[in-house]
Amino acid sequence: MQQDELIPHLFRREYSKIIAVLYHSYKLKNLEIAEDIASETFLKATEVWGIKGVPDNPTAWLYTVAKNKVRDYFKHNAVSEKQLKEVAKQNGFETEKDVEFSNQNIADSQLAMIFSVCDPDNPAESQVCLALQILCGFSVEEIANAFLTNIETIKKRLYRARINLRNGNFNIGALSKTQIEARLNSVLKTVYLLFNEGYFSKTNNRMIRKELCSEALRLGAILTENVLTNMPSTNALLALMCFQSSRLNARTNEEGEAILFEDQDRRLWDDELIQKGNHYLINAYYGDEVSKYHLEATIAYWHTTPANKNKWQHILQLYNQLILIEYSPVTALNRAFAFARVYGSEKAITEAEKLKLNNNTQYLSLLGYLYSTVDVGKSISYYQQAIALTKSQMEIHTLTKEIKKLTKEKSQH
């Protein structure tokens, strides 16, 4: 991997880990201190690696620099060695102790961090916005895409959320079982949106960002391994992500273009992830809870099963339940697609047009797909409208290819 690709890759993967471990292990008074140190670490990597080349173990190099910088911070704020030890004592760590960036410490720190960020003093959506920015390294644009809203709205949410945390003396401490239960929904939504941005990205001109899916799976697994967070809904979310991840390699061709579900090469599906999904889905149904994650995971399960005449009827019924639990444009569009598989495109068009999501790229693309066997002219028109709305170059390329195919078919009739 080239240096210009390596540093952004490491930033996405390691930035939030560095913040979490520094804040958790060194008991820093201010969240921004950890963020500044993490940013300075990557800035130094850009400068040093450009001159001396990439070290043999770039991740370990980042961790070492981050630890040195946090020590420098304490030394700068304590004039003498005596004061430094006093500051360290007040913050609950030993100056001689070398904090480890072990897998366990990273997992513990990130888990503590994400639950602390999801503070009920902030509205639920603001909690998730802040967690996506701090824990997942999302840009404001990525958060806006995840919430289907504009950038200014997200900026305001983040600003207010940070002020509330600062005024509330934010710290990563041991949370009670009651506090964890109160915050779990926001934590799960954060992981869910992280995975979705990876599974169908609207940024960076990539339709799939596997590193985000992997990170979401890792965080989901951490949650199931902790007795206080190993809940039915947690297992349901992890099952959903396993099922969806099992098809990642089959969702695009070598050019990065999307491949429709029915055209995917099933030999590329990951059987191990499907089996893991089955395992977590079984765990999810111990108890009476049925969350949106249960329904979505069960839909994803049906997608991994061989075709049978009732498959799409089961999927449609699940979408009918899901839309009652939590309506969203994405759920409505997916339900319309399932409706088409059960009742045909013409009836599905009537159903889809009731949604009136005329500023939604996926809505226009769905209408283009549904009209392709009914009215080719209308199909092309909807695809063109979708192209005009999307910022994704890969999506534009895929839709343009579909238009060319339809135009060719039209000229032959």
CSV table of C-alpha atoms in Angstrom, one decimal:
chain,number,residue,atom,x,y,z
A,1,MET,CA,0.0,0.0,0.0
A,2,GLN,CA,1.4,3.4,-1.0
A,3,GLN,CA,2.0,6.1,1.7
A,4,ASP,CA,-0.7,8.3,0.4
A,5,GLU,CA,-3.2,5.4,0.9
A,6,LEU,CA,-1.6,4.0,4.0
A,7,ILE,CA,-2.0,7.0,6.3
A,8,PRO,CA,-5.7,7.6,5.5
A,9,HIS,CA,-6.3,3.8,6.0
A,10,LEU,CA,-4.5,3.9,9.4
A,11,PHE,CA,-6.3,7.1,10.4
A,12,ARG,CA,-9.6,5.4,9.8
A,13,ARG,CA,-8.6,2.2,11.7
A,14,GLU,CA,-6.4,3.6,14.5
A,15,TYR,CA,-7.4,7.2,15.2
A,16,SER,CA,-10.4,6.3,17.4
A,17,LYS,CA,-8.4,3.6,19.2
A,18,ILE,CA,-5.7,6.1,20.1
A,19,ILE,CA,-8.2,8.6,21.5
A,20,ALA,CA,-10.0,5.9,23.5
A,21,VAL,CA,-6.9,4.3,25.0
A,22,LEU,CA,-5.3,7.7,25.9
A,23,TYR,CA,-8.4,9.1,27.4
A,24,HIS,CA,-9.3,5.8,29.3
A,25,SER,CA,-5.8,4.9,30.5
A,26,TYR,CA,-4.4,8.4,31.3
A,27,LYS,CA,-7.7,9.8,32.7
A,28,LEU,CA,-7.4,13.0,30.7
A,29,LYS,CA,-9.5,15.8,31.9
A,30,ASN,CA,-10.7,16.9,28.5
A,31,LEU,CA,-11.8,14.8,25.5
A,32,GLU,CA,-10.3,17.4,23.1
A,33,ILE,CA,-6.8,16.7,24.6
A,34,ALA,CA,-6.9,13.1,23.4
A,35,GLU,CA,-8.3,14.2,20.0
A,36,ASP,CA,-5.5,16.8,19.6
A,37,ILE,CA,-2.8,14.3,20.6
A,38,ALA,CA,-4.2,11.7,18.1
A,39,SER,CA,-4.3,14.3,15.3
A,40,GLU,CA,-0.7,15.5,16.1
A,41,THR,CA,0.4,11.8,16.0
A,42,PHE,CA,-0.8,11.4,12.4
A,43,LEU,CA,0.6,14.8,11.4
A,44,LYS,CA,4.0,13.7,12.6
A,45,ALA,CA,3.6,10.4,10.7
A,46,THR,CA,2.9,12.4,7.5
A,47,GLU,CA,6.0,14.5,8.0
A,48,VAL,CA,8.5,11.8,9.2
A,49,TRP,CA,7.4,9.0,6.9
A,50,GLY,CA,7.6,11.3,3.9
A,51,ILE,CA,11.3,11.8,4.7
A,52,LYS,CA,12.4,8.6,6.3
A,53,GLY,CA,9.9,6.2,4.7
A,54,VAL,CA,7.2,4.0,6.4
A,55,PRO,CA,8.5,2.1,9.5
A,56,ASP,CA,8.3,-1.7,9.6
A,57,ASN,CA,5.4,-1.6,12.0
A,58,PRO,CA,3.5,1.6,11.3
A,59,THR,CA,0.8,0.9,13.8
A,60,ALA,CA,3.2,0.4,16.7
A,61,TRP,CA,5.1,3.5,15.6
A,62,LEU,CA,1.8,5.5,15.9
A,63,TYR,CA,1.1,4.1,19.4
A,64,THR,CA,4.6,4.9,20.6
A,65,VAL,CA,4.4,8.5,19.4
A,66,ALA,CA,1.0,9.0,20.9
A,67,LYS,CA,2.2,7.7,24.3
A,68,ASN,CA,5.2,10.0,24.1
A,69,LYS,CA,3.0,13.0,23.2
A,70,VAL,CA,0.7,12.4,26.2
A,71,ARG,CA,3.7,12.3,28.5
A,72,ASP,CA,5.0,15.5,27.0
A,73,TYR,CA,1.6,17.0,27.6
A,74,PHE,CA,1.7,16.2,31.3
A,75,LYS,CA,5.3,17.4,31.6
A,76,HIS,CA,4.4,20.7,29.9
A,77,ASN,CA,1.6,21.1,32.5
A,78,ALA,CA,3.8,20.2,35.4
A,79,VAL,CA,6.9,22.3,35.9
A,80,SER,CA,8.8,19.8,38.1
A,81,GLU,CA,9.1,16.0,38.3
A,82,LYS,CA,7.4,16.2,41.7
A,83,GLN,CA,4.4,18.1,40.2
A,84,LEU,CA,4.3,15.6,37.3
A,85,LYS,CA,4.0,12.7,39.8
A,86,GLU,CA,1.3,14.6,41.7
A,87,VAL,CA,-0.6,15.2,38.4
A,88,ALA,CA,-0.3,11.5,37.5
A,89,LYS,CA,-1.5,10.5,41.0
A,90,GLN,CA,-4.5,12.8,40.7
A,91,ASN,CA,-5.3,11.3,37.3
A,92,GLY,CA,-5.0,7.7,38.5
A,93,PHE,CA,-1.9,6.4,36.7
A,94,GLU,CA,1.8,5.9,37.3
A,95,THR,CA,4.3,7.9,35.2
A,96,GLU,CA,6.6,4.8,35.0
A,97,LYS,CA,3.8,2.5,33.8
A,98,ASP,CA,3.8,1.9,30.1
A,99,VAL,CA,0.2,1.8,28.9
A,100,GLU,CA,-0.3,-1.0,26.5
A,101,PHE,CA,-2.2,-0.8,23.2
A,102,SER,CA,-3.2,-4.4,23.6
A,103,ASN,CA,-6.3,-5.8,21.9
A,104,GLN,CA,-7.9,-6.1,25.3
A,105,ASN,CA,-7.1,-2.6,26.4
A,106,ILE,CA,-8.3,-1.2,23.1
A,107,ALA,CA,-11.5,-3.1,23.3
A,108,ASP,CA,-12.1,-2.1,27.0
A,109,SER,CA,-11.3,1.5,26.2
A,110,GLN,CA,-13.5,1.8,23.1
A,111,LEU,CA,-16.4,0.1,24.9
A,112,ALA,CA,-16.0,2.5,27.9
A,113,MET,CA,-15.7,5.4,25.5
A,114,ILE,CA,-18.7,4.7,23.3
A,115,PHE,CA,-20.9,4.3,26.4
A,116,SER,CA,-19.6,7.5,27.9
A,117,VAL,CA,-20.2,9.5,24.7
A,118,CYS,CA,-23.8,8.2,24.5
A,119,ASP,CA,-24.8,10.3,27.4
A,120,PRO,CA,-28.6,10.7,28.0
A,121,ASP,CA,-28.0,14.4,28.7
A,122,ASN,CA,-27.8,14.7,24.9
A,123,PRO,CA,-30.7,13.8,22.6
A,124,ALA,CA,-30.3,10.3,21.1
A,125,GLU,CA,-29.4,11.5,17.6
A,126,SER,CA,-26.8,13.8,19.0
A,127,GLN,CA,-25.3,11.0,21.0
A,128,VAL,CA,-25.0,8.9,17.9
A,129,CYS,CA,-23.5,11.8,15.8
A,130,LEU,CA,-20.8,12.4,18.4
A,131,ALA,CA,-20.0,8.7,18.7
A,132,LEU,CA,-19.7,8.3,14.9
A,133,GLN,CA,-17.3,11.3,14.9
A,134,ILE,CA,-15.2,10.4,17.8
A,135,LEU,CA,-15.3,6.6,17.9
A,136,CYS,CA,-15.7,5.9,14.2
A,137,GLY,CA,-13.8,8.8,12.6
A,138,PHE,CA,-16.7,9.9,10.5
A,139,SER,CA,-16.6,13.2,8.7
A,140,VAL,CA,-19.5,15.6,9.0
A,141,GLU,CA,-20.6,14.7,5.5
A,142,GLU,CA,-20.6,11.0,6.3
A,143,ILE,CA,-22.7,11.6,9.4
A,144,ALA,CA,-25.1,13.7,7.3
A,145,ASN,CA,-25.5,10.9,4.8
A,146,ALA,CA,-26.1,8.4,7.6
A,147,PHE,CA,-28.9,10.5,9.0
A,148,LEU,CA,-30.2,11.5,5.6
A,149,THR,CA,-30.0,15.2,6.6
A,150,ASN,CA,-27.9,18.3,5.7
A,151,ILE,CA,-24.4,19.1,6.9
A,152,GLU,CA,-25.4,22.2,8.9
A,153,THR,CA,-27.9,20.3,11.0
A,154,ILE,CA,-25.1,17.8,11.9
A,155,LYS,CA,-22.7,20.6,12.7
A,156,LYS,CA,-25.2,22.1,15.2
A,157,ARG,CA,-25.9,18.7,16.8
A,158,LEU,CA,-22.2,18.0,17.3
A,159,TYR,CA,-21.5,21.5,18.7
A,160,ARG,CA,-24.3,21.3,21.2
A,161,ALA,CA,-23.4,17.7,22.1
A,162,ARG,CA,-19.8,18.6,22.8
A,163,ILE,CA,-20.8,21.5,25.0
A,164,ASN,CA,-23.2,19.3,27.0
A,165,LEU,CA,-20.4,16.7,27.6
A,166,ARG,CA,-17.9,19.4,28.6
A,167,ASN,CA,-20.4,21.1,31.0
A,168,GLY,CA,-21.3,17.7,32.4
A,169,ASN,CA,-17.7,16.9,33.3
A,170,PHE,CA,-17.5,14.1,30.8
A,171,ASN,CA,-15.3,11.2,31.9
A,172,ILE,CA,-14.8,7.6,31.1
A,173,GLY,CA,-15.7,5.8,34.3
A,174,ALA,CA,-17.3,2.6,35.4
A,175,LEU,CA,-21.0,2.8,34.4
A,176,SER,CA,-23.7,1.0,36.4
A,177,LYS,CA,-25.8,-1.7,34.9
A,178,THR,CA,-28.7,0.8,34.7
A,179,GLN,CA,-26.6,3.4,32.9
A,180,ILE,CA,-25.4,0.8,30.4
A,181,GLU,CA,-29.0,-0.4,29.7
A,182,ALA,CA,-30.1,3.2,29.2
A,183,ARG,CA,-27.3,3.9,26.7
A,184,LEU,CA,-27.3,0.5,24.8
A,185,ASN,CA,-29.8,1.6,22.1
A,186,SER,CA,-27.6,4.6,21.1
A,187,VAL,CA,-24.5,2.4,21.1
A,188,LEU,CA,-26.2,-0.2,18.8
A,189,LYS,CA,-27.4,2.5,16.5
A,190,THR,CA,-23.9,3.9,16.2
A,191,VAL,CA,-22.5,0.5,15.2
A,192,TYR,CA,-25.5,-0.1,12.8
A,193,LEU,CA,-24.8,3.2,11.0
A,194,LEU,CA,-21.1,2.5,10.9
A,195,PHE,CA,-21.8,-0.8,9.2
A,196,ASN,CA,-24.3,0.8,6.8
A,197,GLU,CA,-21.9,3.4,5.6
A,198,GLY,CA,-19.5,0.6,4.8
A,199,TYR,CA,-22.1,-1.6,3.2
A,200,PHE,CA,-23.5,1.1,0.9
A,201,SER,CA,-21.2,4.1,1.0
A,202,LYS,CA,-22.3,7.4,-0.3
A,203,THR,CA,-18.8,9.0,0.0
A,204,ASN,CA,-15.3,8.5,-1.3
A,205,ASN,CA,-16.6,7.3,-4.6
A,206,ARG,CA,-16.7,3.7,-3.4
A,207,MET,CA,-19.9,1.7,-3.2
A,208,ILE,CA,-18.5,-0.6,-0.5
A,209,ARG,CA,-16.0,0.2,2.2
A,210,LYS,CA,-15.0,-3.1,3.7
A,211,GLU,CA,-12.9,-1.6,6.5
A,212,LEU,CA,-16.0,0.1,8.0
A,213,CYS,CA,-17.9,-3.2,7.9
A,214,SER,CA,-15.0,-5.0,9.6
A,215,GLU,CA,-14.8,-2.3,12.3
A,216,ALA,CA,-18.6,-2.5,13.0
A,217,LEU,CA,-18.3,-6.3,13.2
A,218,ARG,CA,-15.4,-5.9,15.7
A,219,LEU,CA,-17.4,-3.5,17.9
A,220,GLY,CA,-20.4,-5.8,17.7
A,221,ALA,CA,-18.4,-8.8,18.8
A,222,ILE,CA,-16.9,-6.8,21.7
A,223,LEU,CA,-20.5,-6.0,22.9
A,224,THR,CA,-21.5,-9.7,22.8
A,225,GLU,CA,-18.5,-10.6,24.8
A,226,ASN,CA,-19.4,-8.4,27.7
A,227,VAL,CA,-22.0,-9.8,30.1
A,228,LEU,CA,-23.7,-6.4,30.6
A,229,THR,CA,-24.1,-5.8,26.8
A,230,ASN,CA,-24.7,-9.3,25.6
A,231,MET,CA,-28.4,-8.7,25.0
A,232,PRO,CA,-30.8,-10.1,22.4
A,233,SER,CA,-30.7,-6.9,20.4
A,234,THR,CA,-26.9,-6.9,20.4
A,235,ASN,CA,-26.8,-10.5,19.0
A,236,ALA,CA,-29.5,-9.6,16.5
A,237,LEU,CA,-27.4,-6.7,15.2
A,238,LEU,CA,-24.3,-8.8,15.0
A,239,ALA,CA,-26.2,-11.5,13.1
A,240,LEU,CA,-27.4,-8.9,10.6
A,241,MET,CA,-23.9,-7.7,10.0
A,242,CYS,CA,-22.5,-11.2,9.6
A,243,PHE,CA,-25.2,-12.1,7.0
A,244,GLN,CA,-24.7,-8.9,5.1
A,245,SER,CA,-20.9,-9.1,5.2
A,246,SER,CA,-21.0,-12.7,3.9
A,247,ARG,CA,-22.1,-11.3,0.5
A,248,LEU,CA,-19.6,-8.4,0.3
A,249,ASN,CA,-17.3,-10.0,-2.3
A,250,ALA,CA,-20.3,-10.8,-4.6
A,251,ARG,CA,-21.9,-7.3,-4.5
A,252,THR,CA,-19.5,-5.7,-7.0
A,253,ASN,CA,-17.6,-6.7,-10.1
A,254,GLU,CA,-13.9,-6.0,-10.8
A,255,GLU,CA,-14.7,-2.5,-11.9
A,256,GLY,CA,-16.5,-1.8,-8.6
A,257,GLU,CA,-20.0,-1.8,-10.2
A,258,ALA,CA,-22.9,-3.0,-8.2
A,259,ILE,CA,-24.3,-6.5,-9.0
A,260,LEU,CA,-28.0,-7.1,-8.3
A,261,PHE,CA,-28.7,-9.7,-5.6
A,262,GLU,CA,-30.2,-12.2,-8.1
A,263,ASP,CA,-27.1,-11.9,-10.4
A,264,GLN,CA,-24.5,-12.5,-7.6
A,265,ASP,CA,-22.2,-15.5,-7.8
A,266,ARG,CA,-23.1,-17.4,-4.6
A,267,ARG,CA,-19.7,-19.2,-4.7
A,268,LEU,CA,-18.3,-15.9,-3.5
A,269,TRP,CA,-20.4,-15.8,-0.4
A,270,ASP,CA,-18.6,-16.4,2.9
A,271,ASP,CA,-20.1,-19.6,4.4
A,272,GLU,CA,-18.2,-19.0,7.7
A,273,LEU,CA,-19.9,-15.6,8.2
A,274,ILE,CA,-23.3,-17.1,7.3
A,275,GLN,CA,-22.8,-19.8,10.1
A,276,LYS,CA,-21.8,-17.1,12.5
A,277,GLY,CA,-24.9,-15.1,11.6
A,278,ASN,CA,-27.0,-18.2,12.3
A,279,HIS,CA,-25.3,-18.6,15.7
A,280,TYR,CA,-26.0,-15.0,16.7
A,281,LEU,CA,-29.5,-15.0,15.3
A,282,ILE,CA,-30.4,-18.1,17.5
A,283,ASN,CA,-28.9,-16.3,20.5
A,284,ALA,CA,-31.0,-13.2,19.7
A,285,TYR,CA,-34.2,-15.0,20.0
A,286,TYR,CA,-33.6,-16.1,23.6
A,287,GLY,CA,-36.2,-14.0,25.3
A,288,ASP,CA,-39.3,-12.0,24.3
A,289,GLU,CA,-37.6,-9.0,22.7
A,290,VAL,CA,-38.2,-8.4,19.0
A,291,SER,CA,-36.3,-5.3,17.9
A,292,LYS,CA,-35.7,-3.8,14.4
A,293,TYR,CA,-32.4,-5.6,14.4
A,294,HIS,CA,-34.2,-9.0,14.9
A,295,LEU,CA,-36.4,-8.3,11.9
A,296,GLU,CA,-33.6,-7.0,9.7
A,297,ALA,CA,-31.3,-10.0,10.7
A,298,THR,CA,-34.1,-12.4,9.8
A,299,ILE,CA,-34.6,-10.7,6.4
A,300,ALA,CA,-30.9,-11.0,5.8
A,301,TYR,CA,-31.1,-14.7,6.9
A,302,TRP,CA,-33.7,-15.4,4.2
A,303,HIS,CA,-31.4,-13.8,1.6
A,304,THR,CA,-28.8,-16.4,2.4
A,305,THR,CA,-31.1,-19.3,2.0
A,306,PRO,CA,-31.7,-21.1,-1.4
A,307,ALA,CA,-34.6,-19.9,-3.4
A,308,ASN,CA,-38.1,-21.3,-2.7
A,309,LYS,CA,-41.6,-20.1,-3.6
A,310,ASN,CA,-42.3,-18.6,-0.2
A,311,LYS,CA,-39.0,-16.9,0.4
A,312,TRP,CA,-40.0,-13.4,-0.8
A,313,GLN,CA,-43.4,-13.7,0.9
A,314,HIS,CA,-41.6,-14.2,4.2
A,315,ILE,CA,-39.3,-11.3,3.5
A,316,LEU,CA,-42.3,-9.0,2.6
A,317,GLN,CA,-44.1,-10.0,5.9
A,318,LEU,CA,-40.9,-9.1,7.9
A,319,TYR,CA,-40.7,-5.7,6.1
A,320,ASN,CA,-44.4,-5.1,7.0
A,321,GLN,CA,-43.5,-5.6,10.7
A,322,LEU,CA,-40.3,-3.6,10.4
A,323,ILE,CA,-42.0,-0.6,9.0
A,324,LEU,CA,-44.4,-0.5,11.9
A,325,ILE,CA,-41.6,-0.6,14.5
A,326,GLU,CA,-39.5,2.1,12.8
A,327,TYR,CA,-40.4,3.8,9.6
A,328,SER,CA,-37.5,4.9,7.4
A,329,PRO,CA,-37.2,5.7,3.7
A,330,VAL,CA,-34.7,2.9,3.3
A,331,THR,CA,-37.1,0.3,4.9
A,332,ALA,CA,-40.0,1.6,2.7
A,333,LEU,CA,-37.9,1.2,-0.5
A,334,ASN,CA,-36.7,-2.3,0.5
A,335,ARG,CA,-40.3,-3.2,1.2
A,336,ALA,CA,-41.4,-2.0,-2.2
A,337,PHE,CA,-38.7,-4.1,-3.9
A,338,ALA,CA,-39.9,-7.2,-1.9
A,339,PHE,CA,-43.4,-6.3,-2.9
A,340,ALA,CA,-42.4,-6.4,-6.5
A,341,ARG,CA,-40.9,-9.9,-6.1
A,342,VAL,CA,-44.2,-11.2,-4.7
A,343,TYR,CA,-46.8,-9.3,-6.8
A,344,GLY,CA,-44.9,-8.1,-9.8
A,345,SER,CA,-43.5,-4.7,-11.0
A,346,GLU,CA,-46.7,-3.1,-12.1
A,347,LYS,CA,-48.4,-3.4,-8.7
A,348,ALA,CA,-45.1,-2.5,-7.0
A,349,ILE,CA,-45.0,0.7,-9.0
A,350,THR,CA,-48.3,1.8,-7.6
A,351,GLU,CA,-47.0,0.9,-4.1
A,352,ALA,CA,-43.7,2.7,-4.6
A,353,GLU,CA,-45.1,5.9,-6.1
A,354,LYS,CA,-47.1,6.4,-2.9
A,355,LEU,CA,-43.8,7.1,-1.1
A,356,LYS,CA,-43.1,10.3,-3.1
A,357,LEU,CA,-39.4,10.4,-2.2
A,358,ASN,CA,-38.6,12.4,-5.3
A,359,ASN,CA,-35.3,13.7,-3.8
A,360,ASN,CA,-34.0,10.3,-2.9
A,361,THR,CA,-31.5,8.6,-5.3
A,362,GLN,CA,-32.5,5.1,-4.2
A,363,TYR,CA,-36.2,5.9,-4.8
A,364,LEU,CA,-35.6,7.1,-8.3
A,365,SER,CA,-33.3,4.1,-9.0
A,366,LEU,CA,-36.0,1.7,-7.7
A,367,LEU,CA,-38.6,3.3,-10.0
A,368,GLY,CA,-36.1,2.9,-12.9
A,369,TYR,CA,-35.7,-0.7,-12.1
A,370,LEU,CA,-39.5,-1.4,-11.7
A,371,TYR,CA,-40.3,0.4,-14.9
A,372,SER,CA,-37.6,-1.4,-16.9
A,373,THR,CA,-40.1,-4.2,-17.8
A,374,VAL,CA,-43.1,-2.0,-18.0
A,375,ASP,CA,-42.1,1.3,-19.8
A,376,VAL,CA,-38.5,1.6,-20.9
A,377,GLY,CA,-38.8,5.3,-21.6
A,378,LYS,CA,-40.0,6.1,-18.0
A,379,SER,CA,-37.3,3.7,-16.7
A,380,ILE,CA,-34.5,5.7,-18.4
A,381,SER,CA,-36.0,9.0,-17.2
A,382,TYR,CA,-36.0,7.8,-13.6
A,383,TYR,CA,-32.4,6.6,-13.9
A,384,GLN,CA,-31.4,9.9,-15.3
A,385,GLN,CA,-33.0,11.8,-12.4
A,386,ALA,CA,-31.2,9.5,-10.0
A,387,ILE,CA,-27.9,10.3,-11.7
A,388,ALA,CA,-28.6,14.0,-11.4
A,389,LEU,CA,-29.0,13.7,-7.6
A,390,THR,CA,-26.2,11.3,-6.6
A,391,LYS,CA,-22.6,12.4,-5.8
A,392,SER,CA,-21.2,8.9,-6.0
A,393,GLN,CA,-19.2,8.4,-9.2
A,394,MET,CA,-19.5,4.7,-8.9
A,395,GLU,CA,-23.3,4.9,-8.6
A,396,ILE,CA,-23.4,7.2,-11.7
A,397,HIS,CA,-21.3,4.7,-13.6
A,398,THR,CA,-23.6,1.8,-12.6
A,399,LEU,CA,-26.8,3.7,-13.5
A,400,THR,CA,-25.3,5.0,-16.8
A,401,LYS,CA,-24.5,1.5,-17.8
A,402,GLU,CA,-28.1,0.5,-17.0
A,403,ILE,CA,-29.4,3.3,-19.2
A,404,LYS,CA,-27.2,2.2,-22.1
A,405,LYS,CA,-28.5,-1.4,-21.8
A,406,LEU,CA,-32.1,-0.2,-21.8
A,407,THR,CA,-31.5,2.2,-24.8
A,408,LYS,CA,-30.0,-0.7,-26.8
A,409,GLU,CA,-33.0,-2.9,-26.0
A,410,LYS,CA,-35.4,-0.1,-26.9
A,411,SER,CA,-33.7,0.4,-30.3
A,412,GLN,CA,-34.0,-3.3,-31.1
A,413,HIS,CA,-37.8,-3.3,-30.8
